[in-house]
Short mmCIF file of C-alpha atoms in Angstrom, two decimals:
data_model
loop_
_atom_site.label_atom_id
_atom_site.label_comp_id
_atom_site.label_asym_id
_atom_site.label_seq_id
_atom_site.Cartn_x
_atom_site.Cartn_y
_atom_site.Cartn_z
CA MET Q 22 114.13 -196.67 47.27
CA SER Q 23 117.13 -196.52 49.54
CA ILE Q 24 120.58 -195.00 49.46
CA ALA Q 25 123.59 -197.27 49.67
CA LYS Q 26 127.07 -196.00 50.44
CA MET Q 27 129.62 -197.35 48.05
CA LYS Q 28 133.13 -196.73 46.91
CA LEU Q 29 133.84 -196.86 43.22
CA ILE Q 30 137.17 -198.18 42.07
CA ASP Q 31 138.64 -198.36 38.61
CA ILE Q 32 140.51 -201.50 37.67
CA THR Q 33 142.92 -201.20 34.78
CA ALA Q 34 145.00 -204.15 33.68
CA ASN Q 35 146.35 -205.98 30.69
CA LEU Q 36 143.54 -208.12 29.30
CA ASP Q 37 145.59 -211.29 29.70
CA GLN Q 38 145.89 -210.59 33.46
CA LEU Q 39 142.40 -209.23 34.11
CA ASP Q 40 140.84 -212.61 35.00
CA LEU Q 41 143.58 -213.25 37.55
CA ILE Q 42 143.02 -209.84 39.15
CA LEU Q 43 139.23 -210.19 39.25
CA ALA Q 44 139.53 -213.70 40.70
CA ARG Q 45 141.07 -212.19 43.83
CA PHE Q 46 137.79 -210.36 44.51
CA ILE Q 47 135.61 -213.50 44.42
CA ASP Q 48 135.68 -213.99 48.20
CA VAL Q 49 135.05 -210.32 49.01
CA LYS Q 50 131.34 -210.16 49.87
CA ALA Q 51 131.06 -206.39 49.45
CA PHE Q 52 132.55 -206.36 45.95
CA HIS Q 53 130.02 -206.07 43.12
CA PRO Q 54 131.52 -205.26 39.71
CA VAL Q 55 129.53 -202.85 37.58
CA LEU Q 56 130.47 -201.46 34.19
CA ALA Q 57 131.17 -197.73 34.28
CA SER Q 58 128.79 -197.27 31.36
CA GLU Q 59 125.87 -198.46 33.52
CA ILE Q 60 126.53 -195.77 36.13
CA VAL Q 61 127.09 -193.05 33.54
CA GLU Q 62 123.74 -193.81 31.90
CA ARG Q 63 121.88 -193.24 35.20
CA VAL Q 64 123.61 -190.09 36.50
CA HIS Q 65 123.12 -186.80 34.68
CA GLY Q 66 126.36 -184.99 33.88
CA LEU Q 67 128.72 -187.98 34.19
CA THR Q 68 130.98 -189.07 31.39
CA SER Q 69 133.31 -192.01 31.01
CA PHE Q 70 136.58 -192.21 29.16
CA ALA Q 71 136.84 -194.42 26.09
CA ASP Q 72 138.06 -197.97 26.58
CA GLU Q 73 140.69 -197.58 23.91
CA ASN Q 74 144.33 -197.38 24.88
CA PRO Q 75 145.45 -193.72 24.63
CA CYS Q 76 148.99 -194.90 23.84
CA ALA Q 77 148.00 -197.27 21.03
CA ALA Q 78 148.67 -194.78 18.20
CA LEU Q 79 152.09 -193.86 19.58
CA LEU Q 80 153.02 -197.50 20.13
CA GLN Q 81 151.98 -198.34 16.57
CA GLU Q 82 154.10 -195.48 15.26
CA ILE Q 83 157.12 -196.80 17.18
CA ALA Q 84 156.49 -200.30 15.80
CA ASP Q 85 156.31 -198.84 12.28
CA ILE Q 86 159.66 -197.05 12.80
CA GLU Q 87 161.21 -200.32 14.00
CA THR Q 88 159.97 -202.10 10.88
CA LYS Q 89 160.85 -199.33 8.44
CA TYR Q 90 164.43 -198.87 9.66
CA ALA Q 91 165.08 -202.50 10.76
CA LEU Q 92 165.55 -201.45 14.38
CA LYS Q 93 164.76 -203.34 17.54
CA PHE Q 94 164.15 -201.20 20.61
CA PRO Q 95 164.78 -202.93 23.93
CA VAL Q 96 161.78 -203.89 26.05
CA ILE Q 97 161.84 -202.02 29.35
CA THR Q 98 159.72 -203.29 32.21
CA GLN Q 99 158.60 -201.22 35.14
CA GLU Q 100 159.52 -202.53 38.57
CA LYS Q 101 156.70 -203.08 41.01
CA GLN Q 102 156.54 -200.53 43.80
CA VAL Q 103 155.71 -201.87 47.22
#
C-alpha cells in the first residue's frame, strides 16, 4: 500500500451547469472525481454535509409569500468576480 498526495476540491454548481463544468476537467490527467461519501466512509472521524440546498426552505417560503400576496420579486443576479 502506498501513500498518494492529493488535493481535494469541492465543486458546487447548479445541476443544469454541472456537466459543462465537469467537461472542462476531461483533459486534466491528474483529475479523478470521487464522491465525498466514499472518502468519508474510509476515514474515521470525517463527516460530510448533506447534499440538500440549505436555502431551499427559505426560497420556498419566499415563493409562497409571492403566491399568497400576488407579488413578484425581481430576480437579482450576482456579477462574476474576476
